[in-house]
Short mmCIF file of N, CA and C in Angstrom, two decimals:
data_model
loop_
_atom_site.label_atom_id
_atom_site.label_comp_id
_atom_site.label_asym_id
_atom_site.label_seq_id
_atom_site.Cartn_x
_atom_site.Cartn_y
_atom_site.Cartn_z
N SER A 1 7.67 68.87 258.13
CA SER A 1 7.77 70.01 259.04
C SER A 1 8.95 69.82 259.98
N LEU A 2 9.45 70.91 260.48
CA LEU A 2 10.60 70.85 261.37
C LEU A 2 10.24 70.20 262.70
N PHE A 3 11.20 69.53 263.26
CA PHE A 3 11.10 68.96 264.59
C PHE A 3 10.81 70.09 265.59
N ASP A 4 9.96 69.85 266.57
CA ASP A 4 9.64 70.87 267.57
C ASP A 4 9.54 70.21 268.94
N ILE A 5 9.41 71.04 269.97
CA ILE A 5 9.17 70.50 271.30
C ILE A 5 7.76 69.92 271.31
N ASP A 6 7.43 69.20 272.36
CA ASP A 6 6.10 68.62 272.52
C ASP A 6 5.22 69.70 273.13
N ILE A 7 4.43 70.38 272.29
CA ILE A 7 3.64 71.51 272.79
C ILE A 7 2.48 71.07 273.67
N SER A 8 2.20 69.76 273.71
CA SER A 8 1.15 69.28 274.62
C SER A 8 1.74 68.83 275.97
N ALA A 9 3.06 68.86 276.11
CA ALA A 9 3.70 68.45 277.37
C ALA A 9 3.35 69.44 278.48
N ARG A 10 3.17 68.93 279.69
CA ARG A 10 2.81 69.79 280.82
C ARG A 10 3.94 70.72 281.22
N ALA A 11 5.18 70.28 281.05
CA ALA A 11 6.33 71.11 281.43
C ALA A 11 7.10 71.51 280.17
N GLN A 12 7.10 72.81 279.89
CA GLN A 12 7.83 73.32 278.73
C GLN A 12 8.22 74.76 279.00
N ALA A 13 9.24 75.23 278.27
CA ALA A 13 9.69 76.61 278.42
C ALA A 13 10.40 77.04 277.15
N ARG A 14 10.46 78.36 276.98
CA ARG A 14 11.14 78.97 275.84
C ARG A 14 11.96 80.15 276.34
N ALA A 15 13.05 80.45 275.63
CA ALA A 15 13.87 81.62 275.96
C ALA A 15 14.63 82.05 274.71
N SER A 16 15.03 83.32 274.69
CA SER A 16 15.83 83.78 273.56
C SER A 16 16.78 84.87 274.03
N ILE A 17 17.81 85.12 273.19
CA ILE A 17 18.82 86.12 273.53
C ILE A 17 19.46 86.61 272.23
N LEU A 18 19.98 87.81 272.24
CA LEU A 18 20.72 88.35 271.10
C LEU A 18 22.20 88.31 271.46
N ILE A 19 23.00 87.69 270.60
CA ILE A 19 24.44 87.52 270.84
C ILE A 19 25.23 88.32 269.81
N SER A 20 26.21 89.09 270.28
CA SER A 20 27.06 89.89 269.38
C SER A 20 28.18 89.02 268.83
N ALA A 21 27.79 88.10 267.94
CA ALA A 21 28.74 87.20 267.28
C ALA A 21 28.04 86.65 266.05
N SER A 22 28.81 86.13 265.12
CA SER A 22 28.22 85.59 263.88
C SER A 22 27.43 84.32 264.16
N ARG A 23 26.48 84.05 263.28
CA ARG A 23 25.66 82.84 263.43
C ARG A 23 26.56 81.60 263.39
N GLU A 24 27.58 81.61 262.53
CA GLU A 24 28.48 80.46 262.41
C GLU A 24 29.25 80.22 263.70
N ALA A 25 29.67 81.31 264.36
CA ALA A 25 30.41 81.17 265.63
C ALA A 25 29.52 80.60 266.72
N VAL A 26 28.27 81.04 266.77
CA VAL A 26 27.32 80.54 267.77
C VAL A 26 26.99 79.07 267.45
N TRP A 27 26.75 78.79 266.18
CA TRP A 27 26.43 77.43 265.74
C TRP A 27 27.54 76.46 266.13
N ALA A 28 28.80 76.89 265.99
CA ALA A 28 29.94 76.02 266.30
C ALA A 28 29.89 75.53 267.74
N ARG A 29 29.38 76.37 268.67
CA ARG A 29 29.28 75.97 270.08
C ARG A 29 28.10 75.02 270.31
N ILE A 30 26.93 75.40 269.79
CA ILE A 30 25.72 74.61 270.04
C ILE A 30 25.79 73.23 269.39
N SER A 31 26.34 73.17 268.18
CA SER A 31 26.31 71.92 267.41
C SER A 31 27.46 70.97 267.73
N ASP A 32 28.28 71.31 268.71
CA ASP A 32 29.39 70.44 269.11
C ASP A 32 29.25 70.11 270.59
N PRO A 33 28.42 69.09 270.90
CA PRO A 33 28.14 68.77 272.31
C PRO A 33 29.38 68.56 273.17
N GLU A 34 30.47 68.06 272.57
CA GLU A 34 31.67 67.80 273.37
C GLU A 34 32.23 69.08 273.98
N THR A 35 31.89 70.26 273.42
CA THR A 35 32.38 71.53 273.97
C THR A 35 31.44 72.10 275.03
N TRP A 36 30.24 71.54 275.18
CA TRP A 36 29.27 72.13 276.11
C TRP A 36 29.82 72.35 277.52
N PRO A 37 30.56 71.37 278.10
CA PRO A 37 31.06 71.61 279.47
C PRO A 37 32.03 72.79 279.55
N ASP A 38 32.64 73.17 278.42
CA ASP A 38 33.58 74.30 278.40
C ASP A 38 32.88 75.63 278.60
N TRP A 39 31.62 75.73 278.19
CA TRP A 39 30.94 77.03 278.29
C TRP A 39 29.61 77.01 279.04
N ASN A 40 28.98 75.84 279.18
CA ASN A 40 27.69 75.77 279.86
C ASN A 40 27.90 75.21 281.27
N ARG A 41 27.75 76.07 282.28
CA ARG A 41 28.06 75.66 283.66
C ARG A 41 27.19 74.51 284.17
N ASP A 42 26.02 74.28 283.55
CA ASP A 42 25.13 73.20 284.00
C ASP A 42 25.54 71.82 283.46
N VAL A 43 26.37 71.79 282.43
CA VAL A 43 26.75 70.52 281.81
C VAL A 43 28.02 69.99 282.46
N GLU A 44 27.89 68.83 283.11
CA GLU A 44 29.03 68.25 283.83
C GLU A 44 29.98 67.53 282.88
N TRP A 45 29.44 66.74 281.96
CA TRP A 45 30.27 66.03 280.98
C TRP A 45 29.42 65.60 279.79
N VAL A 46 30.13 65.36 278.67
CA VAL A 46 29.50 64.83 277.47
C VAL A 46 30.41 63.73 276.96
N GLY A 47 29.85 62.56 276.68
CA GLY A 47 30.63 61.47 276.12
C GLY A 47 31.04 61.79 274.69
N ALA A 48 31.92 60.97 274.12
CA ALA A 48 32.39 61.18 272.74
C ALA A 48 31.20 61.25 271.78
N VAL A 49 31.23 62.20 270.89
CA VAL A 49 30.12 62.41 269.96
C VAL A 49 30.57 62.25 268.51
N GLY A 50 31.68 62.90 268.15
CA GLY A 50 32.13 62.89 266.76
C GLY A 50 31.31 63.88 265.95
N CYS A 51 31.17 63.61 264.66
CA CYS A 51 30.45 64.51 263.76
C CYS A 51 28.95 64.41 264.01
N VAL A 52 28.32 65.55 264.24
CA VAL A 52 26.89 65.58 264.56
C VAL A 52 26.04 65.61 263.28
N THR A 53 25.18 64.61 263.13
CA THR A 53 24.24 64.54 262.02
C THR A 53 22.91 64.03 262.59
N VAL A 54 21.87 64.04 261.77
CA VAL A 54 20.59 63.47 262.22
C VAL A 54 20.84 62.00 262.55
N GLY A 55 20.38 61.59 263.72
CA GLY A 55 20.59 60.21 264.17
C GLY A 55 21.76 60.04 265.12
N THR A 56 22.62 61.05 265.23
CA THR A 56 23.75 60.97 266.16
C THR A 56 23.23 60.81 267.59
N ARG A 57 23.80 59.84 268.31
CA ARG A 57 23.42 59.60 269.70
C ARG A 57 24.58 60.00 270.59
N PHE A 58 24.26 60.58 271.75
CA PHE A 58 25.31 60.94 272.70
C PHE A 58 24.74 60.93 274.11
N GLU A 59 25.64 60.75 275.07
CA GLU A 59 25.25 60.71 276.48
C GLU A 59 25.94 61.86 277.19
N TRP A 60 25.22 62.50 278.12
CA TRP A 60 25.77 63.64 278.82
C TRP A 60 25.12 63.77 280.18
N ARG A 61 25.69 64.63 281.01
CA ARG A 61 25.16 64.82 282.36
C ARG A 61 24.97 66.30 282.66
N ALA A 62 23.75 66.63 283.08
CA ALA A 62 23.42 68.02 283.45
C ALA A 62 22.33 67.97 284.50
N GLY A 63 22.36 68.92 285.42
CA GLY A 63 21.33 68.97 286.45
C GLY A 63 21.25 67.71 287.28
N GLY A 64 22.38 67.02 287.44
CA GLY A 64 22.41 65.79 288.23
C GLY A 64 21.81 64.58 287.54
N MET A 65 21.46 64.71 286.25
CA MET A 65 20.86 63.58 285.52
C MET A 65 21.72 63.20 284.32
N THR A 66 21.88 61.91 284.10
CA THR A 66 22.55 61.43 282.90
C THR A 66 21.49 61.30 281.82
N ILE A 67 21.76 61.91 280.67
CA ILE A 67 20.78 62.02 279.59
C ILE A 67 21.31 61.31 278.35
N ARG A 68 20.45 60.50 277.73
CA ARG A 68 20.79 59.85 276.46
C ARG A 68 20.03 60.58 275.37
N SER A 69 20.76 61.27 274.49
CA SER A 69 20.14 62.09 273.47
C SER A 69 20.37 61.58 272.06
N THR A 70 19.44 61.93 271.18
CA THR A 70 19.55 61.61 269.75
C THR A 70 19.18 62.85 268.95
N VAL A 71 20.05 63.25 268.04
CA VAL A 71 19.77 64.40 267.17
C VAL A 71 18.65 64.00 266.22
N GLN A 72 17.58 64.79 266.20
CA GLN A 72 16.40 64.49 265.38
C GLN A 72 16.29 65.38 264.15
N ALA A 73 16.86 66.57 264.20
CA ALA A 73 16.77 67.52 263.09
C ALA A 73 18.00 68.40 263.09
N LEU A 74 18.46 68.73 261.89
CA LEU A 74 19.68 69.53 261.76
C LEU A 74 19.62 70.29 260.45
N ASP A 75 19.74 71.61 260.53
CA ASP A 75 19.79 72.46 259.35
C ASP A 75 20.83 73.54 259.65
N ALA A 76 22.11 73.19 259.43
CA ALA A 76 23.22 74.10 259.76
C ALA A 76 23.20 75.33 258.86
N PRO A 77 23.50 76.51 259.40
CA PRO A 77 23.77 76.82 260.81
C PRO A 77 22.57 77.47 261.50
N SER A 78 21.37 76.95 261.24
CA SER A 78 20.20 77.66 261.77
C SER A 78 19.30 76.86 262.71
N PHE A 79 19.37 75.53 262.69
CA PHE A 79 18.43 74.77 263.51
C PHE A 79 19.01 73.41 263.90
N ILE A 80 18.82 73.07 265.18
CA ILE A 80 19.14 71.72 265.65
C ILE A 80 18.12 71.34 266.72
N GLY A 81 17.73 70.08 266.71
CA GLY A 81 16.79 69.59 267.72
C GLY A 81 17.13 68.17 268.08
N TRP A 82 16.95 67.83 269.35
CA TRP A 82 17.22 66.46 269.79
C TRP A 82 16.22 66.03 270.85
N THR A 83 16.15 64.73 271.01
CA THR A 83 15.38 64.15 272.11
C THR A 83 16.38 63.72 273.17
N GLY A 84 15.90 63.63 274.40
CA GLY A 84 16.75 63.19 275.50
C GLY A 84 15.92 62.37 276.47
N LYS A 85 16.52 61.32 277.00
CA LYS A 85 15.81 60.46 277.95
C LYS A 85 16.64 60.24 279.20
N THR A 86 15.93 60.29 280.36
CA THR A 86 16.51 59.88 281.64
C THR A 86 15.51 58.88 282.21
N THR A 87 15.74 58.44 283.42
CA THR A 87 14.79 57.49 284.01
C THR A 87 13.43 58.14 284.27
N VAL A 88 13.39 59.47 284.49
CA VAL A 88 12.13 60.13 284.85
C VAL A 88 11.64 61.18 283.86
N VAL A 89 12.43 61.42 282.80
CA VAL A 89 12.07 62.48 281.84
C VAL A 89 12.29 62.02 280.41
N SER A 90 11.37 62.43 279.56
CA SER A 90 11.54 62.30 278.11
C SER A 90 11.46 63.74 277.60
N ALA A 91 12.57 64.24 277.05
CA ALA A 91 12.66 65.65 276.68
C ALA A 91 12.81 65.82 275.18
N ARG A 92 12.41 67.01 274.72
CA ARG A 92 12.64 67.45 273.35
C ARG A 92 13.19 68.86 273.46
N HIS A 93 14.31 69.13 272.77
CA HIS A 93 14.99 70.42 272.90
C HIS A 93 15.35 70.93 271.51
N ILE A 94 15.05 72.20 271.25
CA ILE A 94 15.39 72.80 269.96
C ILE A 94 16.17 74.10 270.15
N TRP A 95 16.97 74.42 269.14
CA TRP A 95 17.71 75.68 269.07
C TRP A 95 17.51 76.24 267.67
N ARG A 96 17.15 77.53 267.58
CA ARG A 96 17.00 78.20 266.29
C ARG A 96 17.87 79.45 266.29
N LEU A 97 18.72 79.60 265.26
CA LEU A 97 19.64 80.73 265.15
C LEU A 97 19.27 81.56 263.93
N THR A 98 19.12 82.87 264.13
CA THR A 98 18.78 83.78 263.04
C THR A 98 19.78 84.93 263.03
N ALA A 99 20.38 85.18 261.88
CA ALA A 99 21.31 86.31 261.77
C ALA A 99 20.52 87.61 261.80
N GLU A 100 20.99 88.56 262.61
CA GLU A 100 20.41 89.90 262.66
C GLU A 100 21.58 90.86 262.50
N GLY A 101 21.90 91.19 261.24
CA GLY A 101 23.10 91.98 260.97
C GLY A 101 24.32 91.16 261.33
N ALA A 102 25.22 91.73 262.14
CA ALA A 102 26.42 91.01 262.58
C ALA A 102 26.14 90.18 263.83
N ASN A 103 24.91 90.24 264.33
CA ASN A 103 24.53 89.54 265.56
C ASN A 103 23.73 88.28 265.25
N THR A 104 23.46 87.52 266.29
CA THR A 104 22.68 86.29 266.14
C THR A 104 21.59 86.23 267.20
N ARG A 105 20.35 86.03 266.77
CA ARG A 105 19.23 85.80 267.67
C ARG A 105 19.18 84.29 267.91
N VAL A 106 19.26 83.89 269.17
CA VAL A 106 19.19 82.46 269.52
C VAL A 106 17.89 82.23 270.28
N GLU A 107 17.06 81.33 269.75
CA GLU A 107 15.81 80.95 270.42
C GLU A 107 15.94 79.47 270.76
N THR A 108 15.56 79.14 271.97
CA THR A 108 15.63 77.75 272.40
C THR A 108 14.35 77.40 273.16
N ALA A 109 13.97 76.14 273.08
CA ALA A 109 12.77 75.67 273.77
C ALA A 109 12.97 74.21 274.14
N GLU A 110 12.30 73.80 275.22
CA GLU A 110 12.42 72.43 275.68
C GLU A 110 11.12 71.99 276.33
N SER A 111 10.79 70.72 276.15
CA SER A 111 9.61 70.14 276.81
C SER A 111 10.03 68.87 277.54
N PHE A 112 9.33 68.61 278.66
CA PHE A 112 9.54 67.40 279.47
C PHE A 112 8.23 66.64 279.55
N ARG A 113 8.30 65.33 279.36
CA ARG A 113 7.21 64.41 279.68
C ARG A 113 7.77 63.39 280.65
N GLY A 114 6.89 62.66 281.32
CA GLY A 114 7.35 61.61 282.23
C GLY A 114 6.95 61.90 283.66
N ALA A 115 7.39 61.02 284.54
CA ALA A 115 7.00 61.08 285.95
C ALA A 115 7.31 62.43 286.59
N TYR A 116 8.51 62.92 286.36
CA TYR A 116 8.92 64.20 286.96
C TYR A 116 7.99 65.33 286.51
N ALA A 117 7.74 65.42 285.21
CA ALA A 117 6.90 66.49 284.67
C ALA A 117 5.44 66.35 285.13
N THR A 118 4.99 65.11 285.33
CA THR A 118 3.61 64.86 285.74
C THR A 118 3.41 65.14 287.22
N LEU A 119 4.34 64.66 288.05
CA LEU A 119 4.18 64.78 289.49
C LEU A 119 4.60 66.15 290.04
N LEU A 120 5.59 66.77 289.40
CA LEU A 120 6.12 68.05 289.89
C LEU A 120 6.14 69.05 288.73
N THR A 121 4.99 69.28 288.12
CA THR A 121 4.89 70.11 286.92
C THR A 121 5.50 71.50 287.11
N GLY A 122 5.13 72.19 288.19
CA GLY A 122 5.65 73.54 288.44
C GLY A 122 7.15 73.55 288.58
N HIS A 123 7.68 72.61 289.33
CA HIS A 123 9.13 72.51 289.54
C HIS A 123 9.83 72.22 288.21
N ALA A 124 9.25 71.31 287.43
CA ALA A 124 9.84 70.94 286.14
C ALA A 124 9.89 72.16 285.21
N LYS A 125 8.79 72.92 285.16
CA LYS A 125 8.76 74.13 284.31
C LYS A 125 9.84 75.12 284.72
N ARG A 126 9.96 75.35 286.05
CA ARG A 126 10.98 76.29 286.54
C ARG A 126 12.39 75.78 286.24
N THR A 127 12.58 74.47 286.37
CA THR A 127 13.88 73.87 286.08
C THR A 127 14.27 74.08 284.62
N ILE A 128 13.32 73.84 283.71
CA ILE A 128 13.60 74.04 282.28
C ILE A 128 13.90 75.52 282.01
N GLN A 129 13.06 76.42 282.51
CA GLN A 129 13.24 77.85 282.25
C GLN A 129 14.60 78.32 282.73
N LYS A 130 14.97 77.92 283.95
CA LYS A 130 16.26 78.33 284.52
C LYS A 130 17.41 77.78 283.68
N ALA A 131 17.31 76.52 283.27
CA ALA A 131 18.38 75.89 282.47
C ALA A 131 18.52 76.58 281.12
N LEU A 132 17.39 76.90 280.48
CA LEU A 132 17.45 77.57 279.17
C LEU A 132 18.08 78.96 279.31
N GLU A 133 17.62 79.73 280.30
CA GLU A 133 18.15 81.09 280.47
C GLU A 133 19.62 81.08 280.86
N GLN A 134 20.00 80.16 281.74
CA GLN A 134 21.41 80.05 282.15
C GLN A 134 22.27 79.63 280.97
N GLY A 135 21.79 78.65 280.21
CA GLY A 135 22.53 78.18 279.04
C GLY A 135 22.73 79.29 278.01
N LEU A 136 21.70 80.10 277.78
CA LEU A 136 21.81 81.21 276.83
C LEU A 136 22.80 82.27 277.34
N ALA A 137 22.75 82.57 278.63
CA ALA A 137 23.68 83.56 279.21
C ALA A 137 25.12 83.06 279.07
N ASP A 138 25.34 81.77 279.34
CA ASP A 138 26.68 81.19 279.22
C ASP A 138 27.13 81.20 277.75
N LEU A 139 26.23 80.87 276.84
CA LEU A 139 26.54 80.86 275.41
C LEU A 139 26.92 82.26 274.93
N LYS A 140 26.14 83.27 275.36
CA LYS A 140 26.42 84.66 274.99
C LYS A 140 27.80 85.08 275.47
N SER A 141 28.10 84.78 276.72
CA SER A 141 29.40 85.13 277.29
C SER A 141 30.53 84.46 276.51
N GLU A 142 30.40 83.17 276.24
CA GLU A 142 31.42 82.41 275.50
C GLU A 142 31.64 82.98 274.10
N CYS A 143 30.56 83.21 273.36
CA CYS A 143 30.68 83.68 271.97
C CYS A 143 31.18 85.11 271.89
N GLU A 144 30.71 85.97 272.78
CA GLU A 144 31.14 87.37 272.75
C GLU A 144 32.58 87.52 273.21
N ASP A 145 33.01 86.71 274.19
CA ASP A 145 34.42 86.72 274.61
C ASP A 145 35.30 86.28 273.45
N ALA A 146 34.90 85.21 272.75
CA ALA A 146 35.67 84.69 271.62
C ALA A 146 35.73 85.73 270.49
N ALA A 147 34.61 86.43 270.26
CA ALA A 147 34.56 87.45 269.21
C ALA A 147 35.50 88.61 269.54
N ARG A 148 35.58 88.99 270.83
CA ARG A 148 36.49 90.07 271.24
C ARG A 148 37.95 89.65 271.03
N VAL A 149 38.28 88.41 271.38
CA VAL A 149 39.64 87.92 271.21
C VAL A 149 40.00 87.90 269.72
N GLU A 150 39.07 87.42 268.90
CA GLU A 150 39.29 87.35 267.46
C GLU A 150 39.53 88.75 266.89
N LEU A 151 38.73 89.72 267.32
CA LEU A 151 38.88 91.10 266.86
C LEU A 151 40.23 91.66 267.28
N ARG A 152 40.60 91.41 268.53
CA ARG A 152 41.88 91.89 269.06
C ARG A 152 43.03 91.33 268.23
N GLU A 153 42.96 90.02 267.94
CA GLU A 153 44.03 89.38 267.16
C GLU A 153 44.08 89.94 265.75
N ARG A 154 42.91 90.20 265.18
CA ARG A 154 42.84 90.72 263.81
C ARG A 154 43.41 92.13 263.73
N CYS A 155 43.24 92.88 264.78
CA CYS A 155 43.70 94.27 264.78
C CYS A 155 45.22 94.40 264.97
N LEU A 156 45.88 93.33 265.35
CA LEU A 156 47.34 93.28 265.49
C LEU A 156 47.96 94.56 266.02
N GLY A 157 47.82 94.73 267.31
CA GLY A 157 48.48 95.85 267.94
C GLY A 157 47.65 97.11 268.04
N LEU A 158 46.51 97.14 267.32
CA LEU A 158 45.64 98.30 267.49
C LEU A 158 44.95 98.16 268.84
N SER A 159 44.69 99.26 269.49
CA SER A 159 44.06 99.22 270.80
C SER A 159 42.58 98.89 270.67
N VAL A 160 42.18 97.76 271.25
CA VAL A 160 40.77 97.37 271.26
C VAL A 160 40.33 97.26 272.71
N PRO A 161 39.36 98.08 273.11
CA PRO A 161 38.94 98.01 274.53
C PRO A 161 38.39 96.63 274.88
N PRO A 162 38.62 96.18 276.11
CA PRO A 162 38.14 94.84 276.52
C PRO A 162 36.62 94.79 276.56
#
């Protein structure tokens, strides 16, 4: 079965969005952690990652926490999931991409276990929800801006409204 969030975790959240871009274009952003700081305002930095496969480990910083992650599942260009650890959180995060015509439905979910999720469950849930929604909004903006530029370039001199 596919990797999933920890549905028994006290702190978890889900969010989804429809993006006017191809699934491959959206996948290119999500599956390349080194680009995350370029489009996700919550991600401060990501260490060198290289080619992402199951078992790939990477370190990054978001929400004031340094996170050590390991890719646990990968089915390009439709699914990726990883675990992440900090001193106070053990997280599981998934992304599912579904083509809907020329658009892409992106569903994401995350769960937290650990001291933070146990002691401040409500705060942890709100933190995850806000991060997921903000990340999706940033991803949509990045992919749709790139799609507009690509269309403009393809049209070579034809007027394309911004």
